[in-house]
CSV table of C-alpha atoms (C1' of nucleotides) in Angstrom, one decimal:
chain,number,residue,atom,x,y,z
A,1,MET,CA,40.7,21.9,23.1
A,2,ILE,CA,42.3,25.1,23.4
A,3,ASN,CA,45.8,25.5,23.5
A,4,LYS,CA,47.9,27.2,26.2
A,5,GLU,CA,47.9,30.9,25.0
A,6,GLU,CA,44.3,30.8,24.0
A,7,PHE,CA,44.1,29.6,28.0
A,8,ARG,CA,46.3,32.4,28.8
A,9,LYS,CA,44.1,34.8,27.3
A,10,LYS,CA,41.1,33.5,29.6
A,11,ILE,CA,42.7,33.5,32.5
A,12,ILE,CA,43.2,37.4,32.0
A,13,GLU,CA,39.3,37.8,30.9
A,14,SER,CA,38.4,36.5,34.1
A,15,ALA,CA,41.0,38.0,36.2
A,16,ARG,CA,39.9,41.1,34.6
A,17,GLU,CA,36.6,40.8,35.9
A,18,ILE,CA,37.6,40.1,39.4
A,19,PHE,CA,40.3,42.8,39.5
A,20,SER,CA,38.3,45.6,38.1
A,21,ARG,CA,36.3,45.0,40.9
A,22,TYR,CA,37.8,44.5,44.1
A,23,GLY,CA,41.4,45.3,43.1
A,24,PHE,CA,44.6,43.8,43.2
A,25,LYS,CA,44.6,43.0,47.1
A,26,LYS,CA,41.6,41.6,47.4
A,27,THR,CA,41.5,40.0,44.8
A,28,THR,CA,42.8,35.9,45.7
A,29,MET,CA,44.2,33.1,43.5
A,30,ASP,CA,41.5,31.2,44.4
A,31,GLU,CA,38.8,33.4,43.4
A,32,ILE,CA,40.5,33.2,39.9
A,33,ALA,CA,41.3,29.9,40.0
A,34,SER,CA,37.6,29.1,40.8
A,35,SER,CA,36.0,31.2,38.1
A,36,LEU,CA,38.0,29.3,35.4
A,37,LYS,CA,37.0,26.1,37.0
A,38,ILE,CA,40.7,25.1,37.6
A,39,GLY,CA,42.8,24.4,41.2
A,40,LYS,CA,44.8,27.4,42.6
A,41,SER,CA,47.8,25.4,41.4
A,42,SER,CA,46.7,25.1,38.2
A,43,ILE,CA,47.4,29.1,37.3
A,44,TYR,CA,51.0,29.1,38.1
A,45,TYR,CA,51.3,27.1,35.1
A,46,TYR,CA,50.3,29.7,32.8
A,47,TYR,CA,51.4,32.8,35.4
A,48,GLU,CA,54.4,33.2,37.5
A,49,SER,CA,52.8,35.0,39.8
A,50,LYS,CA,49.7,37.4,41.1
A,51,VAL,CA,51.5,40.4,40.3
A,52,GLU,CA,52.3,39.5,36.4
A,53,ILE,CA,48.5,38.6,36.0
A,54,PHE,CA,47.7,41.8,37.0
A,55,GLU,CA,50.2,43.5,34.5
A,56,ALA,CA,48.5,41.7,32.3
A,57,VAL,CA,45.1,42.3,32.8
A,58,VAL,CA,46.2,46.2,33.3
A,59,LEU,CA,47.7,46.3,29.6
A,60,HIS,CA,44.9,44.2,28.0
A,61,GLU,CA,42.7,47.3,30.1
A,62,ALA,CA,44.6,49.8,28.6
A,63,ASN,CA,44.6,48.4,24.9
A,64,ILE,CA,40.7,48.5,25.5
A,65,LEU,CA,40.8,52.1,26.4
A,66,ARG,CA,43.1,53.0,23.8
A,67,ASN,CA,40.5,51.5,21.0
A,68,GLU,CA,37.8,53.2,22.7
A,69,LEU,CA,39.4,56.2,22.2
A,70,THR,CA,40.1,56.0,18.7
A,71,THR,CA,36.9,54.6,17.4
A,72,ALA,CA,34.6,57.2,19.7
A,73,ILE,CA,36.9,59.9,17.7
A,74,LYS,CA,36.6,58.6,14.2
A,75,SER,CA,33.1,57.7,14.8
A,76,VAL,CA,32.1,61.8,14.5
A,77,GLU,CA,33.3,64.4,12.0
A,78,SER,CA,33.1,67.7,13.8
A,79,PRO,CA,35.9,68.7,16.5
A,80,THR,CA,33.7,69.6,19.0
A,81,ASP,CA,32.0,66.4,18.8
A,82,LYS,CA,35.1,64.8,18.9
A,83,MET,CA,36.2,66.3,21.9
A,84,ARG,CA,32.8,65.6,23.3
A,85,ASN,CA,33.3,61.6,22.7
A,86,TYR,CA,36.8,61.9,23.4
A,87,VAL,CA,36.2,63.5,27.2
A,88,PHE,CA,33.1,61.3,27.5
A,89,VAL,CA,34.8,57.5,26.7
A,90,ARG,CA,37.5,59.0,29.0
A,91,MET,CA,36.1,59.7,32.0
A,92,LYS,CA,34.1,56.5,31.8
A,93,ALA,CA,36.7,54.4,31.7
A,94,PHE,CA,38.7,56.3,34.1
A,95,GLU,CA,35.6,55.7,36.6
A,96,LYS,CA,36.2,52.0,36.2
A,97,LEU,CA,39.8,52.0,36.2
A,98,SER,CA,40.2,53.6,39.4
A,99,ASN,CA,39.4,50.7,41.2
A,100,TYR,CA,42.9,49.1,40.1
A,101,TYR,CA,44.1,52.0,41.6
A,102,ASN,CA,42.4,52.1,44.3
A,103,ALA,CA,43.5,48.6,45.6
A,104,ILE,CA,46.9,49.2,44.6
A,105,PHE,CA,47.8,52.5,46.2
A,106,ASP,CA,47.3,50.6,49.6
A,107,LYS,CA,50.7,50.1,50.4
A,108,SER,CA,54.0,48.2,48.5
A,109,LEU,CA,53.2,49.7,45.0
A,110,SER,CA,56.9,49.3,44.7
A,111,HIS,CA,55.7,46.5,42.2
A,112,PHE,CA,54.0,48.8,40.8
A,113,ASP,CA,55.7,51.1,38.6
A,114,PHE,CA,55.2,49.8,35.2
A,115,ILE,CA,51.8,51.2,35.5
A,116,GLU,CA,53.2,54.5,35.8
A,117,THR,CA,55.2,53.4,32.6
A,118,ILE,CA,51.5,52.5,31.1
A,119,ARG,CA,50.7,56.2,32.4
A,120,VAL,CA,53.5,58.1,30.5
A,121,LYS,CA,53.1,56.3,27.4
A,122,TYR,CA,49.1,56.9,27.3
A,123,ASP,CA,49.5,60.6,28.2
A,124,ARG,CA,51.9,61.2,25.3
A,125,GLU,CA,49.1,59.1,23.1
A,126,GLU,CA,46.8,61.4,24.4
A,127,MET,CA,48.9,64.7,24.0
A,128,ALA,CA,48.8,63.3,20.5
A,129,ILE,CA,45.2,63.0,19.8
A,130,LEU,CA,44.4,66.1,21.6
A,131,ARG,CA,47.2,68.4,19.5
A,132,LEU,CA,45.3,66.9,16.2
A,133,ILE,CA,41.9,67.6,17.4
A,134,PHE,CA,42.5,70.8,18.0
A,135,TYR,CA,44.6,71.6,15.1
A,136,ASP,CA,41.9,70.6,12.8
A,137,GLY,CA,39.4,72.6,14.8
A,138,ALA,CA,41.7,75.7,14.3
A,139,ARG,CA,42.1,75.3,10.8
A,140,LYS,CA,38.7,74.6,10.2
A,141,ASN,CA,37.6,77.6,12.1
A,142,VAL,CA,35.6,76.6,14.9
A,143,PHE,CA,38.2,76.6,18.0
A,144,ASN,CA,40.1,79.5,18.5
A,145,VAL,CA,43.6,78.1,19.6
A,146,ALA,CA,47.0,79.9,18.7
A,147,ASN,CA,49.0,77.1,19.7
A,148,SER,CA,47.3,73.4,19.6
A,149,GLU,CA,50.2,72.2,21.5
A,150,TYR,CA,49.7,74.2,24.2
A,151,THR,CA,45.9,74.1,24.5
A,152,ALA,CA,46.6,70.4,24.2
A,153,MET,CA,48.9,70.3,27.4
A,154,ALA,CA,46.1,72.6,29.1
A,155,VAL,CA,43.1,70.7,28.4
A,156,GLN,CA,45.2,67.4,29.4
A,157,THR,CA,45.7,69.1,32.8
A,158,THR,CA,42.1,70.2,33.3
A,159,LEU,CA,41.4,66.5,32.7
A,160,LYS,CA,43.9,65.0,35.0
A,161,GLY,CA,41.9,67.1,37.6
A,162,LEU,CA,38.6,65.8,36.4
A,163,GLU,CA,39.4,62.4,37.5
A,164,VAL,CA,40.4,63.5,40.9
A,165,PRO,CA,36.8,63.1,42.8
A,166,LEU,CA,36.6,60.1,40.6
A,167,PHE,CA,39.8,58.7,41.8
A,168,TRP,CA,39.2,59.4,45.4
A,169,LYS,CA,35.2,58.5,45.1
A,170,LYS,CA,34.4,60.6,47.7
A,171,LYS,CA,31.0,60.7,46.0
A,172,GLU,CA,30.1,58.7,42.8
A,173,VAL,CA,29.8,61.2,39.6
A,174,ASN,CA,27.1,60.8,36.9
A,175,ILE,CA,29.6,61.6,33.8
A,176,GLU,CA,25.9,61.4,32.0
A,177,GLU,CA,24.7,64.3,33.7
A,178,ARG,CA,28.3,66.5,33.9
A,179,LEU,CA,29.2,66.0,30.6
A,180,ASP,CA,28.3,69.1,29.3
A,181,ALA,CA,29.5,71.4,32.3
A,182,ILE,CA,33.0,69.3,31.7
A,183,LEU,CA,32.8,70.6,28.3
A,184,ASP,CA,32.2,73.9,29.3
A,185,VAL,CA,35.1,74.3,31.5
A,186,LEU,CA,36.9,72.5,28.7
A,187,PHE,CA,36.0,74.9,25.7
A,188,ASN,CA,36.4,77.9,27.9
A,189,GLY,CA,37.9,81.0,25.8
A,190,ILE,CA,38.6,78.2,23.4
A,191,LEU,CA,35.1,77.6,21.4
A,192,LYS,CA,35.0,80.0,18.7
A,193,LYS,CA,31.5,82.3,19.4
B,1,MET,CA,29.9,67.5,69.3
B,2,ILE,CA,28.2,64.2,68.9
B,3,ASN,CA,27.1,61.8,71.5
B,4,LYS,CA,28.2,57.6,71.5
B,5,GLU,CA,24.3,56.4,69.8
B,6,GLU,CA,24.8,59.2,66.9
B,7,PHE,CA,28.6,57.8,66.4
B,8,ARG,CA,27.2,54.1,66.4
B,9,LYS,CA,25.1,55.3,63.3
B,10,LYS,CA,27.6,56.7,62.0
B,11,ILE,CA,29.5,53.9,62.0
B,12,ILE,CA,26.4,51.8,60.3
B,13,GLU,CA,26.7,54.4,57.5
B,14,SER,CA,30.5,54.1,56.7
B,15,ALA,CA,30.6,50.6,57.0
B,16,ARG,CA,27.4,50.1,55.0
B,17,GLU,CA,29.4,51.7,52.2
B,18,ILE,CA,32.1,49.1,52.3
B,19,PHE,CA,30.6,46.1,53.0
B,20,SER,CA,27.9,46.7,49.9
B,21,ARG,CA,31.2,46.8,48.0
B,22,TYR,CA,33.2,44.2,49.3
B,23,GLY,CA,30.7,42.1,51.1
B,24,PHE,CA,31.6,40.6,54.8
B,25,LYS,CA,35.0,38.9,54.7
B,26,LYS,CA,36.5,41.4,52.3
B,27,THR,CA,35.9,44.6,54.4
B,28,THR,CA,38.3,44.8,57.3
B,29,MET,CA,37.8,46.8,60.4
B,30,ASP,CA,40.8,48.7,59.3
B,31,GLU,CA,39.0,50.0,56.4
B,32,ILE,CA,35.7,51.0,58.5
B,33,ALA,CA,37.6,52.6,61.5
B,34,SER,CA,40.0,54.7,58.5
B,35,SER,CA,36.5,55.6,56.8
B,36,LEU,CA,35.9,57.4,60.0
B,37,LYS,CA,39.6,58.7,60.6
B,38,ILE,CA,39.8,56.8,64.0
B,39,GLY,CA,41.9,54.0,65.0
B,40,LYS,CA,40.9,50.3,64.5
B,41,SER,CA,40.5,50.0,68.2
B,42,SER,CA,38.4,52.5,68.7
B,43,ILE,CA,35.6,51.0,66.6
B,44,TYR,CA,35.6,48.3,69.5
B,45,TYR,CA,34.3,50.9,72.4
B,46,TYR,CA,30.9,51.0,69.8
B,47,TYR,CA,30.7,47.7,68.9
B,48,GLU,CA,31.8,44.4,70.2
B,49,SER,CA,32.4,42.4,67.0
B,50,LYS,CA,32.5,42.7,62.9
B,51,VAL,CA,29.3,40.3,62.7
B,52,GLU,CA,27.3,42.3,65.1
B,53,ILE,CA,28.5,45.9,63.0
B,54,PHE,CA,27.6,43.5,60.0
B,55,GLU,CA,24.0,42.8,61.7
B,56,ALA,CA,23.2,46.0,62.2
B,57,VAL,CA,24.4,47.3,59.0
B,58,VAL,CA,22.0,44.3,57.3
B,59,LEU,CA,19.2,45.5,59.9
B,60,HIS,CA,19.6,48.8,58.2
B,61,GLU,CA,19.9,48.3,54.3
B,62,ALA,CA,16.3,45.8,55.0
B,63,ASN,CA,15.1,49.0,56.3
B,64,ILE,CA,15.9,50.9,53.6
B,65,LEU,CA,14.4,48.6,51.1
B,66,ARG,CA,11.0,48.5,53.2
B,67,ASN,CA,10.4,52.2,52.8
B,68,GLU,CA,11.1,52.5,49.4
B,69,LEU,CA,9.2,50.0,48.8
B,70,THR,CA,5.6,51.3,50.3
B,71,THR,CA,6.6,54.4,48.7
B,72,ALA,CA,6.7,52.7,45.8
B,73,ILE,CA,3.7,51.5,45.9
B,74,LYS,CA,2.0,54.2,47.9
B,75,SER,CA,3.1,56.7,44.6
B,76,VAL,CA,0.7,55.5,41.6
B,77,GLU,CA,-2.8,54.6,41.8
B,78,SER,CA,-3.3,51.3,39.6
B,79,PRO,CA,-2.7,47.8,40.7
B,80,THR,CA,-0.6,47.4,37.6
B,81,ASP,CA,1.6,50.4,38.4
B,82,LYS,CA,2.0,49.5,41.9
B,83,MET,CA,3.2,46.1,40.5
B,84,ARG,CA,5.9,47.5,38.1
B,85,ASN,CA,6.6,50.1,40.8
B,86,TYR,CA,7.2,47.0,43.4
B,87,VAL,CA,9.2,44.3,41.1
B,88,PHE,CA,11.1,47.5,39.7
B,89,VAL,CA,13.0,48.6,43.5
B,90,ARG,CA,12.9,45.1,44.5
B,91,MET,CA,14.5,43.9,41.6
B,92,LYS,CA,17.1,46.8,41.6
B,93,ALA,CA,17.7,46.7,45.7
B,94,PHE,CA,18.4,42.6,45.4
B,95,GLU,CA,20.6,43.5,42.8
B,96,LYS,CA,22.7,45.7,45.5
B,97,LEU,CA,21.7,43.3,48.4
B,98,SER,CA,23.4,40.4,46.5
B,99,ASN,CA,26.9,41.8,47.6
B,100,TYR,CA,26.3,41.3,50.6
B,101,TYR,CA,24.9,37.4,49.9
B,102,ASN,CA,27.9,36.9,47.5
B,103,ALA,CA,30.5,37.2,50.3
B,104,ILE,CA,28.6,35.5,53.0
B,105,PHE,CA,27.8,32.5,51.0
B,106,ASP,CA,31.6,31.1,51.0
B,107,LYS,CA,32.1,29.7,54.2
B,108,SER,CA,31.4,29.5,58.1
B,109,LEU,CA,28.0,30.9,57.4
B,110,SER,CA,26.7,29.4,60.8
B,111,HIS,CA,27.6,33.2,62.6
B,112,PHE,CA,24.4,34.7,59.8
B,113,ASP,CA,21.5,33.1,61.0
B,114,PHE,CA,20.2,36.1,61.3
B,115,ILE,CA,19.9,36.9,57.8
B,116,GLU,CA,17.7,34.5,57.4
B,117,THR,CA,15.6,35.2,60.4
B,118,ILE,CA,15.3,38.9,58.4
B,119,ARG,CA,14.6,37.3,55.2
B,120,VAL,CA,11.3,35.0,56.6
B,121,LYS,CA,10.1,37.7,58.0
B,122,TYR,CA,10.7,40.1,54.7
B,123,ASP,CA,9.0,37.7,52.9
B,124,ARG,CA,5.8,37.5,54.9
B,125,GLU,CA,5.9,41.2,54.7
B,126,GLU,CA,6.2,41.0,50.9
B,127,MET,CA,3.2,38.3,50.8
B,128,ALA,CA,1.0,40.5,52.4
B,129,ILE,CA,1.6,43.7,50.0
B,130,LEU,CA,1.4,41.3,47.1
B,131,ARG,CA,-1.5,39.6,48.7
B,132,LEU,CA,-3.1,43.3,49.1
B,133,ILE,CA,-2.7,44.6,45.6
B,134,PHE,CA,-4.2,41.3,44.2
B,135,TYR,CA,-7.1,41.5,46.2
B,136,ASP,CA,-7.3,45.3,45.0
B,137,GLY,CA,-6.8,44.3,41.7
B,138,ALA,CA,-9.5,41.8,41.5
B,139,ARG,CA,-11.7,44.3,43.2
B,140,LYS,CA,-11.1,46.6,40.4
B,141,ASN,CA,-11.4,44.1,37.7
B,142,VAL,CA,-7.9,44.5,36.6
B,143,PHE,CA,-6.5,41.5,37.5
B,144,ASN,CA,-8.2,37.8,36.8
B,145,VAL,CA,-7.3,36.2,40.0
B,146,ALA,CA,-10.1,33.8,41.8
B,147,ASN,CA,-7.4,33.8,45.0
B,148,SER,CA,-5.2,36.8,45.8
B,149,GLU,CA,-3.0,34.6,48.3
B,150,TYR,CA,-2.2,31.9,45.9
B,151,THR,CA,-2.1,34.7,43.5
B,152,ALA,CA,0.7,36.3,45.6
B,153,MET,CA,2.0,33.3,46.5
B,154,ALA,CA,2.8,32.2,43.0
B,155,VAL,CA,4.0,35.3,42.1
B,156,GLN,CA,6.4,35.7,45.3
B,157,THR,CA,8.0,32.4,44.0
B,158,THR,CA,8.1,33.8,40.2
B,159,LEU,CA,9.7,36.9,42.0
B,160,LYS,CA,12.7,34.7,44.1
B,161,GLY,CA,13.5,33.0,40.5
B,162,LEU,CA,13.9,35.6,38.9
B,163,GLU,CA,16.6,36.6,41.8
B,164,VAL,CA,19.0,33.8,41.0
B,165,PRO,CA,20.7,34.9,37.8
B,166,LEU,CA,21.4,38.3,39.9
B,167,PHE,CA,22.5,36.2,42.9
B,168,TRP,CA,24.8,34.5,41.0
B,169,LYS,CA,26.1,37.4,38.9
B,170,LYS,CA,26.6,34.9,35.7
B,171,LYS,CA,26.5,38.4,33.7
B,172,GLU,CA,25.1,41.9,34.9
B,173,VAL,CA,21.1,42.3,34.4
B,174,ASN,CA,19.8,45.1,33.2
B,175,ILE,CA,16.6,45.7,35.2
B,176,GLU,CA,15.5,48.6,33.2
B,177,GLU,CA,15.9,46.8,30.1
B,178,ARG,CA,13.9,43.6,31.3
B,179,LEU,CA,11.8,45.1,33.6
B,180,ASP,CA,8.8,44.7,30.9
B,181,ALA,CA,9.7,41.4,30.1
B,182,ILE,CA,9.6,40.4,33.5
B,183,LEU,CA,6.3,42.0,34.4
B,184,ASP,CA,5.3,39.9,30.5
B,185,VAL,CA,6.0,36.6,33.3
B,186,LEU,CA,4.6,38.0,36.2
B,187,PHE,CA,1.2,39.2,34.6
B,188,ASN,CA,0.8,36.2,32.5
B,189,GLY,CA,-2.5,34.7,33.0
B,190,ILE,CA,-3.5,37.3,35.6
B,191,LEU,CA,-3.9,40.4,33.9
B,192,LYS,CA,-7.2,41.1,32.0
B,193,LYS,CA,-6.9,41.7,28.1
C,1,DC,C1',41.0,72.6,89.8
C,2,DG,C1',40.9,67.6,90.1
C,3,DA,C1',38.5,63.3,89.9
C,4,DA,C1',35.7,60.7,88.0
C,5,DT,C1',34.2,59.5,83.1
C,6,DT,C1',34.1,58.8,78.4
C,7,DA,C1',36.8,58.3,74.3
C,8,DT,C1',40.7,57.2,71.5
C,9,DC,C1',44.9,54.5,70.6
C,10,DG,C1',49.7,52.0,70.1
C,11,DA,C1',51.4,47.7,70.1
C,12,DC,C1',50.4,42.8,70.8
C,13,DC,C1',48.4,37.8,69.4
C,14,DA,C1',46.5,34.2,68.2
C,15,DA,C1',44.1,32.4,64.7
C,16,DT,C1',43.2,32.2,59.8
C,17,DC,C1',44.7,33.7,55.3
C,18,DC,C1',46.8,33.2,51.1
C,19,DA,C1',50.6,33.2,47.4
C,20,DT,C1',53.8,29.9,46.1
C,21,DT,C1',55.8,25.7,45.9
C,22,DC,C1',56.5,20.7,44.5
C,23,DG,C1',56.0,16.4,43.5
C,24,DA,C1',52.7,12.9,42.3
C,25,DA,C1',48.6,11.9,39.2
C,26,DA,C1',46.2,12.6,35.4
C,27,DT,C1',45.6,13.3,30.4
C,28,DT,C1',47.4,13.7,25.9
C,29,DT,C1',50.3,13.6,22.5
C,30,DG,C1',52.8,10.9,19.1
D,1,DC,C1',53.8,2.8,25.5
D,2,DA,C1',56.8,6.6,26.8
D,3,DA,C1',57.5,11.5,26.6
D,4,DA,C1',55.5,15.7,27.1
D,5,DT,C1',51.9,18.4,28.6
D,6,DT,C1',48.1,19.7,32.0
D,7,DT,C1',46.0,19.6,36.9
D,8,DC,C1',45.8,19.1,41.2
D,9,DG,C1',46.3,17.9,46.5
D,10,DA,C1',49.1,19.2,50.3
D,11,DA,C1',52.3,22.0,52.6
D,12,DT,C1',54.5,26.3,54.3
D,13,DG,C1',55.7,30.3,55.8
D,14,DG,C1',55.3,34.9,55.9
D,15,DA,C1',51.2,38.5,56.2
D,16,DT,C1',46.8,40.1,57.5
D,17,DT,C1',43.7,40.9,60.9
D,18,DG,C1',39.9,40.5,64.5
D,19,DG,C1',40.2,41.0,68.6
D,20,DT,C1',42.3,42.4,73.7
D,21,DC,C1',44.4,45.3,76.7
D,22,DG,C1',46.0,48.5,79.4
D,23,DA,C1',47.7,53.4,79.0
D,24,DT,C1',46.6,57.7,78.3
D,25,DA,C1',44.1,61.5,76.0
D,26,DA,C1',40.1,64.4,76.5
D,27,DT,C1',35.8,65.5,78.7
D,28,DT,C1',32.3,66.3,82.4
D,29,DC,C1',31.2,67.8,86.2
D,30,DG,C1',31.3,68.9,91.4
DNA sequence: CGAATTATCGACCAATCCATTCGAAATTTG
DNA sequence: CAAATTTCGAATGGATTGGTCGATAATTCG
């Protein structure tokens, strides 16, 4: 019916739902298996270990995020709209992603260096995107930035700071409602009049 | 600073968040404890067991639901609006509550007869409320019900049927979007022109 | 103060859970 | 049919976790 590679993808899709809901530790191989209607031991025919599946899931998730971000930017023209869309999608995504982290930073994270690798890679990609937006914004005279590299760095740092409350989940943060306030902070001193 | 009874409540509040997120089985005493910044063994000074805490949480949750439902009904005048509000709050609540069930119907549910007790009690309360709404609706000539008792029973059965997809979580159900369709089903043959 | 009471905790235990292995059976392929 | 692919049940061993207990800390109160 379906070849091995296809079924590997199916496993990732199912595992994604469960991992994103319960995190790494609380997710069991039994759950993943039964969500696919196969026996637990069958999974090991497709993947070597739970960690391997988790890595594949996180990678998948990262790719989805990258796509969402690029389309969010492409869908509008003006630099301010691009920023607005970018920030919105990013915060929304992080809200979801924080579930994964949640369960990782429990203990024994030594296995999860690969997440840091992905993270670093994405920071770089994000920098490139932000730099471009600000460069474009300066050229079009809507942003007041002398150095787009520097501004991009500052904004990225601010964004990371905004992630913290999401990460620690003191409280649900309603992104929709807070977006304008967040953009106010980000645009502080950048937006021309 | 705070007396024993107060702290018991605090425990329930904390445990509520965790149980509602992870269900009974996936929630650990360690988590409950550390969310309160106390040691695991200290919890046993306030409660005898995990099950006892869980029961208190479910009871608490049930009370909250009852309050929400009664205020939802009181807040409007017309019988159709009352139904709309009632159904909305009920479905919303069940969506959340299903997390608890989720983890219970795993196995060894013998301990959880008390949930059935609560359930039965609430079915009765619900029937009383529905009967009243329909009786009032018939009197005000907006509903076409000959026997409000019978209609209430039928509606309750339908509502229970609608819970099923929420319970089994094949997919997220967007209550906001589906509400009108649900009400259409419920009002079928009841609403006067 | 000092003793009684209240509250917290670390260390420990037994039961269960759970990721993983393995060999055998089932199923598909050719 | 035989070979290759796929599924699975049973077993295991190490980690997890609900719960106990006795030892202290902290608080109360005469």
